[in-house]
mmCIF file of C-alpha atoms in Angstrom:
data_model
loop_
_atom_site.group_PDB
_atom_site.id
_atom_site.type_symbol
_atom_site.label_atom_id
_atom_site.label_comp_id
_atom_site.label_asym_id
_atom_site.label_seq_id
_atom_site.Cartn_x
_atom_site.Cartn_y
_atom_site.Cartn_z
ATOM 1 C CA UNK A 1 -38.971 88.801 18.220
ATOM 2 C CA UNK A 2 -38.530 85.289 20.682
ATOM 3 C CA UNK A 3 -36.429 85.537 23.138
ATOM 4 C CA UNK A 4 -33.406 83.474 23.680
ATOM 5 C CA UNK A 5 -32.270 81.648 26.803
ATOM 6 C CA UNK A 6 -30.573 78.993 28.148
ATOM 7 C CA UNK A 7 -31.271 75.661 30.439
ATOM 8 C CA UNK A 8 -27.473 74.595 31.189
ATOM 9 C CA UNK A 9 -27.010 71.100 32.838
ATOM 10 C CA UNK A 10 -23.452 71.612 34.624
ATOM 11 C CA UNK A 11 -22.787 68.924 32.528
ATOM 12 C CA UNK A 12 -20.209 66.556 33.614
ATOM 13 C CA UNK A 13 -17.594 65.493 30.197
ATOM 14 C CA UNK A 14 -15.965 61.989 30.665
ATOM 15 C CA UNK A 15 -12.541 63.284 32.070
ATOM 16 C CA UNK A 16 -13.582 65.772 33.294
ATOM 17 C CA UNK A 17 -14.175 66.947 37.418
ATOM 18 C CA UNK A 18 -17.681 68.468 38.688
ATOM 19 C CA UNK A 19 -15.006 71.594 39.842
ATOM 20 C CA UNK A 20 -14.915 71.839 35.093
ATOM 21 C CA UNK A 21 -18.133 71.638 34.902
ATOM 22 C CA UNK A 22 -19.410 74.264 37.143
ATOM 23 C CA UNK A 23 -16.430 76.213 35.493
ATOM 24 C CA UNK A 24 -17.281 76.222 32.251
ATOM 25 C CA UNK A 25 -21.012 76.972 33.127
ATOM 26 C CA UNK A 26 -19.938 80.152 34.114
ATOM 27 C CA UNK A 27 -18.430 81.264 31.596
ATOM 28 C CA UNK A 28 -20.691 79.903 29.303
ATOM 29 C CA UNK A 29 -23.833 82.551 31.072
ATOM 30 C CA UNK A 30 -20.301 85.385 30.528
ATOM 31 C CA UNK A 31 -20.196 84.196 26.674
ATOM 32 C CA UNK A 32 -24.817 84.608 26.734
ATOM 33 C CA UNK A 33 -25.231 87.712 28.286
ATOM 34 C CA UNK A 34 -23.072 89.248 25.698
ATOM 35 C CA UNK A 35 -24.693 87.360 22.810
ATOM 36 C CA UNK A 36 -27.718 88.979 24.066
ATOM 37 C CA UNK A 37 -29.125 85.054 25.798
ATOM 38 C CA UNK A 38 -32.220 86.556 28.554
ATOM 39 C CA UNK A 39 -31.808 84.230 31.417
ATOM 40 C CA UNK A 40 -29.718 81.046 32.602
ATOM 41 C CA UNK A 41 -31.287 78.138 34.352
ATOM 42 C CA UNK A 42 -29.755 75.160 35.590
ATOM 43 C CA UNK A 43 -32.070 72.715 37.131
ATOM 44 C CA UNK A 44 -32.277 70.347 40.377
ATOM 45 C CA UNK A 45 -30.775 66.755 39.780
ATOM 46 C CA UNK A 46 -29.779 64.470 42.175
ATOM 47 C CA UNK A 47 -27.029 60.933 42.120
ATOM 48 C CA UNK A 48 -26.181 62.394 38.416
ATOM 49 C CA UNK A 49 -22.648 60.995 38.617
ATOM 50 C CA UNK A 50 -23.206 63.688 34.867
ATOM 51 C CA UNK A 51 -24.681 66.402 35.854
ATOM 52 C CA UNK A 52 -23.541 69.712 38.670
ATOM 53 C CA UNK A 53 -26.280 71.258 39.368
ATOM 54 C CA UNK A 54 -28.086 69.415 42.652
ATOM 55 C CA UNK A 55 -27.154 72.626 44.897
ATOM 56 C CA UNK A 56 -29.071 74.459 42.779
ATOM 57 C CA UNK A 57 -29.403 77.720 45.301
ATOM 58 C CA UNK A 58 -25.243 77.518 45.527
ATOM 59 C CA UNK A 59 -25.086 77.160 41.827
ATOM 60 C CA UNK A 60 -27.926 79.985 40.286
ATOM 61 C CA UNK A 61 -25.231 81.844 43.626
ATOM 62 C CA UNK A 62 -22.175 81.479 41.758
ATOM 63 C CA UNK A 63 -23.196 82.616 38.124
ATOM 64 C CA UNK A 64 -24.759 85.773 38.991
ATOM 65 C CA UNK A 65 -21.599 86.397 40.812
ATOM 66 C CA UNK A 66 -20.544 85.941 37.997
ATOM 67 C CA UNK A 67 -22.418 87.563 35.318
ATOM 68 C CA UNK A 68 -24.444 91.099 35.595
ATOM 69 C CA UNK A 69 -26.983 91.915 33.598
ATOM 70 C CA UNK A 70 -28.194 88.623 32.460
ATOM 71 C CA UNK A 71 -31.521 87.159 34.491
ATOM 72 C CA UNK A 72 -30.307 83.339 36.950
ATOM 73 C CA UNK A 73 -32.958 80.499 37.969
ATOM 74 C CA UNK A 74 -33.818 78.454 38.095
ATOM 75 C CA UNK A 75 -35.009 75.472 35.798
ATOM 76 C CA UNK A 76 -36.242 74.695 38.016
ATOM 77 C CA UNK A 77 -35.744 73.507 41.408
ATOM 78 C CA UNK A 78 -38.387 70.698 42.626
ATOM 79 C CA UNK A 79 -40.683 71.679 44.994
ATOM 80 C CA UNK A 80 -41.742 68.773 47.224
ATOM 81 C CA UNK A 81 -38.518 67.610 48.109
ATOM 82 C CA UNK A 82 -38.150 71.362 49.856
ATOM 83 C CA UNK A 83 -39.966 73.153 52.722
ATOM 84 C CA UNK A 84 -42.025 75.562 50.864
ATOM 85 C CA UNK A 85 -40.677 78.960 53.678
ATOM 86 C CA UNK A 86 -36.812 76.914 53.272
ATOM 87 C CA UNK A 87 -36.955 77.481 49.292
ATOM 88 C CA UNK A 88 -38.693 81.660 50.210
ATOM 89 C CA UNK A 89 -34.975 82.547 52.215
ATOM 90 C CA UNK A 90 -33.217 80.777 49.649
ATOM 91 C CA UNK A 91 -34.247 82.675 46.516
ATOM 92 C CA UNK A 92 -34.988 85.455 48.469
ATOM 93 C CA UNK A 93 -31.538 85.712 49.606
ATOM 94 C CA UNK A 94 -30.868 85.909 46.819
ATOM 95 C CA UNK A 95 -32.078 88.023 45.361
ATOM 96 C CA UNK A 96 -31.502 90.644 47.919
ATOM 97 C CA UNK A 97 -27.853 89.979 46.768
ATOM 98 C CA UNK A 98 -28.871 89.890 42.883
ATOM 99 C CA UNK A 99 -32.304 92.191 43.013
ATOM 100 C CA UNK A 100 -33.901 91.737 39.623
ATOM 101 C CA UNK A 101 -31.871 88.779 37.588
ATOM 102 C CA UNK A 102 -33.163 86.001 39.935
ATOM 103 C CA UNK A 103 -35.993 83.156 38.737
ATOM 104 C CA UNK A 104 -37.110 80.208 40.305
ATOM 105 C CA UNK A 105 -39.101 77.808 38.436
ATOM 106 C CA UNK A 106 -41.295 74.568 40.271
ATOM 107 C CA UNK A 107 -41.413 71.370 39.109
ATOM 108 C CA UNK A 108 -43.170 68.802 40.738
ATOM 109 C CA UNK A 109 -40.976 65.590 40.358
ATOM 110 C CA UNK A 110 -38.409 64.776 42.321
ATOM 111 C CA UNK A 111 -35.390 64.816 39.779
ATOM 112 C CA UNK A 112 -34.049 61.371 40.695
ATOM 113 C CA UNK A 113 -34.771 58.418 41.158
ATOM 114 C CA UNK A 114 -36.702 56.947 43.939
ATOM 115 C CA UNK A 115 -33.611 55.015 45.452
ATOM 116 C CA UNK A 116 -32.255 57.884 45.762
ATOM 117 C CA UNK A 117 -36.425 59.758 46.522
ATOM 118 C CA UNK A 118 -35.866 57.802 49.923
ATOM 119 C CA UNK A 119 -32.022 59.585 50.827
ATOM 120 C CA UNK A 120 -33.605 63.190 49.731
ATOM 121 C CA UNK A 121 -36.093 61.747 53.401
ATOM 122 C CA UNK A 122 -38.578 62.407 50.833
ATOM 123 C CA UNK A 123 -42.062 60.785 51.157
ATOM 124 C CA UNK A 124 -43.210 60.670 47.367
ATOM 125 C CA UNK A 125 -47.060 60.956 48.278
ATOM 126 C CA UNK A 126 -45.601 64.789 48.507
ATOM 127 C CA UNK A 127 -45.258 65.807 44.907
ATOM 128 C CA UNK A 128 -49.605 65.083 45.690
ATOM 129 C CA UNK A 129 -49.055 68.914 47.241
ATOM 130 C CA UNK A 130 -47.826 70.443 45.172
ATOM 131 C CA UNK A 131 -50.239 73.303 44.541
ATOM 132 C CA UNK A 132 -50.767 73.986 47.705
ATOM 133 C CA UNK A 133 -46.448 74.047 48.305
ATOM 134 C CA UNK A 134 -47.123 76.613 45.360
ATOM 135 C CA UNK A 135 -49.439 78.408 46.477
ATOM 136 C CA UNK A 136 -47.147 78.683 50.482
ATOM 137 C CA UNK A 137 -44.527 80.281 48.347
ATOM 138 C CA UNK A 138 -46.236 82.521 46.776
ATOM 139 C CA UNK A 139 -46.860 83.360 50.156
ATOM 140 C CA UNK A 140 -43.487 83.658 51.616
ATOM 141 C CA UNK A 141 -42.515 85.815 49.347
ATOM 142 C CA UNK A 142 -44.902 88.757 48.891
ATOM 143 C CA UNK A 143 -45.737 91.136 51.672
ATOM 144 C CA UNK A 144 -45.551 91.360 54.606
ATOM 145 C CA UNK A 145 -49.383 90.363 56.148
ATOM 146 C CA UNK A 146 -50.313 92.062 59.482
ATOM 147 C CA UNK A 147 -49.881 89.620 61.925
ATOM 148 C CA UNK A 148 -48.429 87.348 60.301
ATOM 149 C CA UNK A 149 -46.188 84.879 62.101
ATOM 150 C CA UNK A 150 -44.060 82.441 59.783
ATOM 151 C CA UNK A 151 -41.465 85.079 57.296
ATOM 152 C CA UNK A 152 -38.929 84.206 54.737
ATOM 153 C CA UNK A 153 -35.877 86.645 55.442
ATOM 154 C CA UNK A 154 -34.177 87.442 53.443
ATOM 155 C CA UNK A 155 -37.420 86.406 51.481
ATOM 156 C CA UNK A 156 -41.001 88.089 52.101
ATOM 157 C CA UNK A 157 -41.267 91.160 49.606
ATOM 158 C CA UNK A 158 -38.838 90.321 47.348
ATOM 159 C CA UNK A 159 -41.582 88.978 45.359
ATOM 160 C CA UNK A 160 -39.679 87.095 43.288
ATOM 161 C CA UNK A 161 -41.299 85.159 40.140
ATOM 162 C CA UNK A 162 -42.473 81.842 39.997
ATOM 163 C CA UNK A 163 -43.128 80.432 36.924
ATOM 164 C CA UNK A 164 -44.022 76.387 36.678
ATOM 165 C CA UNK A 165 -41.973 73.889 35.185
ATOM 166 C CA UNK A 166 -43.987 70.712 33.051
ATOM 167 C CA UNK A 167 -43.458 67.868 31.316
ATOM 168 C CA UNK A 168 -47.548 67.027 31.304
ATOM 169 C CA UNK A 169 -51.275 68.288 31.408
ATOM 170 C CA UNK A 170 -51.055 68.986 35.795
ATOM 171 C CA UNK A 171 -48.276 71.597 35.116
ATOM 172 C CA UNK A 172 -49.933 73.990 32.239
ATOM 173 C CA UNK A 173 -53.033 73.782 34.616
ATOM 174 C CA UNK A 174 -51.800 74.436 37.460
ATOM 175 C CA UNK A 175 -49.407 77.125 35.715
ATOM 176 C CA UNK A 176 -53.451 78.941 33.500
ATOM 177 C CA UNK A 177 -54.918 78.495 37.288
ATOM 178 C CA UNK A 178 -52.416 80.112 39.001
ATOM 179 C CA UNK A 179 -52.188 82.754 35.923
ATOM 180 C CA UNK A 180 -48.252 82.585 35.938
ATOM 181 C CA UNK A 181 -45.639 81.746 33.283
ATOM 182 C CA UNK A 182 -45.615 78.054 31.228
ATOM 183 C CA UNK A 183 -41.859 76.805 30.390
ATOM 184 C CA UNK A 184 -43.255 73.376 28.618
ATOM 185 C CA UNK A 185 -39.810 71.056 28.992
ATOM 186 C CA UNK A 186 -40.345 69.808 24.959
ATOM 187 C CA UNK A 187 -36.273 68.889 25.443
ATOM 188 C CA UNK A 188 -37.855 65.535 26.901
ATOM 189 C CA UNK A 189 -41.144 65.211 26.291
ATOM 190 C CA UNK A 190 -42.857 66.132 23.409
ATOM 191 C CA UNK A 191 -45.502 64.252 22.296
ATOM 192 C CA UNK A 192 -47.354 66.767 24.777
ATOM 193 C CA UNK A 193 -46.336 70.382 24.242
ATOM 194 C CA UNK A 194 -48.988 71.210 22.255
ATOM 195 C CA UNK A 195 -51.239 70.071 23.882
ATOM 196 C CA UNK A 196 -49.795 71.272 27.307
ATOM 197 C CA UNK A 197 -49.686 75.105 25.234
ATOM 198 C CA UNK A 198 -53.393 74.923 24.433
ATOM 199 C CA UNK A 199 -54.828 73.851 27.711
ATOM 200 C CA UNK A 200 -52.061 76.936 29.070
ATOM 201 C CA UNK A 201 -54.014 79.523 27.203
ATOM 202 C CA UNK A 202 -57.296 78.827 27.065
ATOM 203 C CA UNK A 203 -57.375 78.154 30.698
ATOM 204 C CA UNK A 204 -55.105 80.829 32.609
ATOM 205 C CA UNK A 205 -56.269 83.305 34.743
ATOM 206 C CA UNK A 206 -54.681 86.728 34.718
ATOM 207 C CA UNK A 207 -52.771 87.255 38.120
ATOM 208 C CA UNK A 208 -50.859 89.967 40.211
ATOM 209 C CA UNK A 209 -47.434 88.395 38.352
ATOM 210 C CA UNK A 210 -48.851 87.592 35.292
ATOM 211 C CA UNK A 211 -52.159 89.744 32.727
ATOM 212 C CA UNK A 212 -51.516 87.376 30.032
ATOM 213 C CA UNK A 213 -49.960 84.115 29.057
ATOM 214 C CA UNK A 214 -46.151 83.427 28.569
ATOM 215 C CA UNK A 215 -44.861 80.140 27.077
ATOM 216 C CA UNK A 216 -41.445 79.318 26.688
ATOM 217 C CA UNK A 217 -40.968 76.134 25.116
ATOM 218 C CA UNK A 218 -37.556 73.792 26.087
ATOM 219 C CA UNK A 219 -35.829 72.785 22.659
ATOM 220 C CA UNK A 220 -32.896 70.313 22.711
ATOM 221 C CA UNK A 221 -30.486 72.597 20.225
ATOM 222 C CA UNK A 222 -27.125 71.583 18.577
ATOM 223 C CA UNK A 223 -25.574 74.722 16.549
ATOM 224 C CA UNK A 224 -22.153 73.998 14.442
ATOM 225 C CA UNK A 225 -21.488 75.433 10.836
ATOM 226 C CA UNK A 226 -22.587 71.868 9.116
ATOM 227 C CA UNK A 227 -24.433 69.367 9.229
ATOM 228 C CA UNK A 228 -22.897 67.062 9.218
ATOM 229 C CA UNK A 229 -21.054 68.356 12.000
ATOM 230 C CA UNK A 230 -24.144 69.287 14.044
ATOM 231 C CA UNK A 231 -25.334 66.153 13.970
ATOM 232 C CA UNK A 232 -22.267 64.221 15.098
ATOM 233 C CA UNK A 233 -22.243 67.120 17.693
ATOM 234 C CA UNK A 234 -25.670 65.289 18.703
ATOM 235 C CA UNK A 235 -24.161 62.281 19.013
ATOM 236 C CA UNK A 236 -23.112 62.305 22.449
ATOM 237 C CA UNK A 237 -26.480 63.378 23.936
ATOM 238 C CA UNK A 238 -28.459 60.872 22.108
ATOM 239 C CA UNK A 239 -26.122 58.380 23.710
ATOM 240 C CA UNK A 240 -26.521 59.494 27.047
ATOM 241 C CA UNK A 241 -30.424 59.407 25.487
ATOM 242 C CA UNK A 242 -29.941 55.088 25.250
ATOM 243 C CA UNK A 243 -28.081 54.835 28.775
ATOM 244 C CA UNK A 244 -30.165 55.864 30.587
ATOM 245 C CA UNK A 245 -32.427 53.619 29.260
ATOM 246 C CA UNK A 246 -30.155 50.425 29.576
ATOM 247 C CA UNK A 247 -29.555 51.852 32.989
ATOM 248 C CA UNK A 248 -27.165 52.859 32.668
ATOM 249 C CA UNK A 249 -26.964 57.319 33.791
ATOM 250 C CA UNK A 250 -23.308 57.762 33.729
ATOM 251 C CA UNK A 251 -20.590 61.722 32.178
ATOM 252 C CA UNK A 252 -21.345 62.720 28.856
ATOM 253 C CA UNK A 253 -19.594 61.082 26.428
ATOM 254 C CA UNK A 254 -17.583 62.530 23.336
ATOM 255 C CA UNK A 255 -19.703 62.451 19.974
ATOM 256 C CA UNK A 256 -19.131 59.511 17.757
ATOM 257 C CA UNK A 257 -18.784 59.028 13.436
ATOM 258 C CA UNK A 258 -21.750 56.478 13.532
ATOM 259 C CA UNK A 259 -24.700 56.502 15.961
ATOM 260 C CA UNK A 260 -25.689 53.150 14.139
ATOM 261 C CA UNK A 261 -23.333 51.752 15.467
ATOM 262 C CA UNK A 262 -23.709 52.548 18.813
ATOM 263 C CA UNK A 263 -27.486 51.505 19.455
ATOM 264 C CA UNK A 264 -30.284 48.727 18.955
ATOM 265 C CA UNK A 265 -33.449 49.793 16.617
ATOM 266 C CA UNK A 266 -36.144 49.815 20.300
ATOM 267 C CA UNK A 267 -33.811 51.930 21.732
ATOM 268 C CA UNK A 268 -33.253 54.465 18.425
ATOM 269 C CA UNK A 269 -37.509 54.772 18.232
ATOM 270 C CA UNK A 270 -37.222 55.325 21.862
ATOM 271 C CA UNK A 271 -34.656 57.837 21.816
ATOM 272 C CA UNK A 272 -35.982 59.599 18.692
ATOM 273 C CA UNK A 273 -38.679 59.831 20.410
ATOM 274 C CA UNK A 274 -37.542 61.635 23.044
ATOM 275 C CA UNK A 275 -35.587 64.352 21.243
ATOM 276 C CA UNK A 276 -38.823 64.427 18.315
ATOM 277 C CA UNK A 277 -38.802 67.897 18.458
ATOM 278 C CA UNK A 278 -34.486 68.583 18.514
ATOM 279 C CA UNK A 279 -33.272 70.830 16.436
ATOM 280 C CA UNK A 280 -29.537 70.566 14.733
ATOM 281 C CA UNK A 281 -27.192 71.921 11.774
ATOM 282 C CA UNK A 282 -25.127 74.217 10.543
ATOM 283 C CA UNK A 283 -27.128 77.493 10.507
ATOM 284 C CA UNK A 284 -29.891 78.103 8.086
ATOM 285 C CA UNK A 285 -31.243 74.603 8.867
ATOM 286 C CA UNK A 286 -31.055 75.527 13.323
ATOM 287 C CA UNK A 287 -33.206 78.472 11.855
ATOM 288 C CA UNK A 288 -35.831 77.212 9.149
ATOM 289 C CA UNK A 289 -36.079 74.192 12.668
ATOM 290 C CA UNK A 290 -37.136 77.156 15.391
ATOM 291 C CA UNK A 291 -38.757 78.954 12.586
ATOM 292 C CA UNK A 292 -40.781 76.538 12.147
ATOM 293 C CA UNK A 293 -40.919 76.463 16.415
ATOM 294 C CA UNK A 294 -42.686 79.512 16.649
ATOM 295 C CA UNK A 295 -44.966 79.372 14.262
ATOM 296 C CA UNK A 296 -46.212 76.160 15.632
ATOM 297 C CA UNK A 297 -46.436 77.294 19.428
ATOM 298 C CA UNK A 298 -46.075 80.699 19.298
ATOM 299 C CA UNK A 299 -43.791 80.519 21.939
ATOM 300 C CA UNK A 300 -42.913 83.299 23.955
ATOM 301 C CA UNK A 301 -39.268 82.536 24.846
ATOM 302 C CA UNK A 302 -37.253 79.568 24.130
ATOM 303 C CA UNK A 303 -34.967 78.180 26.702
ATOM 304 C CA UNK A 304 -32.243 76.144 25.065
ATOM 305 C CA UNK A 305 -30.691 72.889 26.120
ATOM 306 C CA UNK A 306 -27.366 72.073 24.170
ATOM 307 C CA UNK A 307 -25.276 68.985 25.999
ATOM 308 C CA UNK A 308 -21.806 69.715 23.509
ATOM 309 C CA UNK A 309 -19.518 66.912 24.694
ATOM 310 C CA UNK A 310 -16.301 70.286 23.496
ATOM 311 C CA UNK A 311 -17.057 73.231 25.614
ATOM 312 C CA UNK A 312 -15.481 75.492 22.484
ATOM 313 C CA UNK A 313 -17.889 73.470 21.013
ATOM 314 C CA UNK A 314 -20.858 74.204 23.319
ATOM 315 C CA UNK A 315 -19.956 78.163 23.383
ATOM 316 C CA UNK A 316 -19.429 78.085 19.804
ATOM 317 C CA UNK A 317 -23.339 76.710 18.926
ATOM 318 C CA UNK A 318 -25.131 78.857 21.314
ATOM 319 C CA UNK A 319 -22.627 81.940 19.319
ATOM 320 C CA UNK A 320 -24.729 80.463 16.172
ATOM 321 C CA UNK A 321 -28.189 80.922 17.260
ATOM 322 C CA UNK A 322 -27.346 84.059 18.718
ATOM 323 C CA UNK A 323 -26.492 85.567 15.457
ATOM 324 C CA UNK A 324 -29.590 84.059 13.364
ATOM 325 C CA UNK A 325 -31.770 86.780 14.659
ATOM 326 C CA UNK A 326 -34.301 85.087 16.599
ATOM 327 C CA UNK A 327 -33.943 87.076 19.563
ATOM 328 C CA UNK A 328 -34.635 91.162 20.273
ATOM 329 C CA UNK A 329 -36.134 94.016 19.140
ATOM 330 C CA UNK A 330 -38.055 93.839 23.265
ATOM 331 C CA UNK A 331 -37.236 94.145 26.499
ATOM 332 C CA UNK A 332 -36.433 91.342 28.532
ATOM 333 C CA UNK A 333 -39.223 89.634 30.642
ATOM 334 C CA UNK A 334 -38.999 89.914 33.568
ATOM 335 C CA UNK A 335 -42.176 86.914 34.210
#
């Protein structure tokens, strides 16, 4: 059976604070653990007033401290924003505190805009060194070698599992070449999902971490008691994407009754293009949609992203999903 996991951006709804958003993320992680989800990831984004997970390693520590078994990690760390040594130390520390529970997903994008790149002191050209940085990070997390002069302390020997994240063919090729598990961001780049998975599987080379391809597919999802209720809750996500195209990013808006009154025809086309893999509906609709996605992609794991304004409705969405019988029957993957 296909495993289920959660990507949570610690969304800050309109009228709420970052503190409240982070507390709600922990509450969701605790529920997810009880409901049998495999892992709970947060992502690095900067200068975004609607996302509270910028200090990703700190948030992971908070979530791991407040849970007991669920794997917690980054989906992901934007590695060109950091030195590999610093990330090795951070995640080595997390692994020392919460052994066997930490994942490290790595992305090549900046996770922000060009102006914020400068505030991060990042040279845009550093993205070109992403493959080399992944290898350097991998070496820093590996067992210490004789005469090794640069060490991650903690970190060396922890062998925290690395993932390559992607929304293009580049990540698929790199994950295959390095023999790493691959997570595709079809929650905002659906058109390349199938070609990327094909390239990853065809070119995969076994490694010490992974002997055969392992693919996780990100999917935007809203589940509710009825199709109509789910579609209404989903308008918060649709408004957010429309606002992004308007250059007006903000906090997560409340749902509205008629999304057609909110966006222009062109915005509708753009938003629907980015959310083309979204699964929205009541239990039977969601189950059918996910079973079709699994059959089409052969995904080993689904990572669900649900931006729902009301925290109670967000919890209920994940509870409904956990009860659909899509996950179980095998041990959680550690890759």
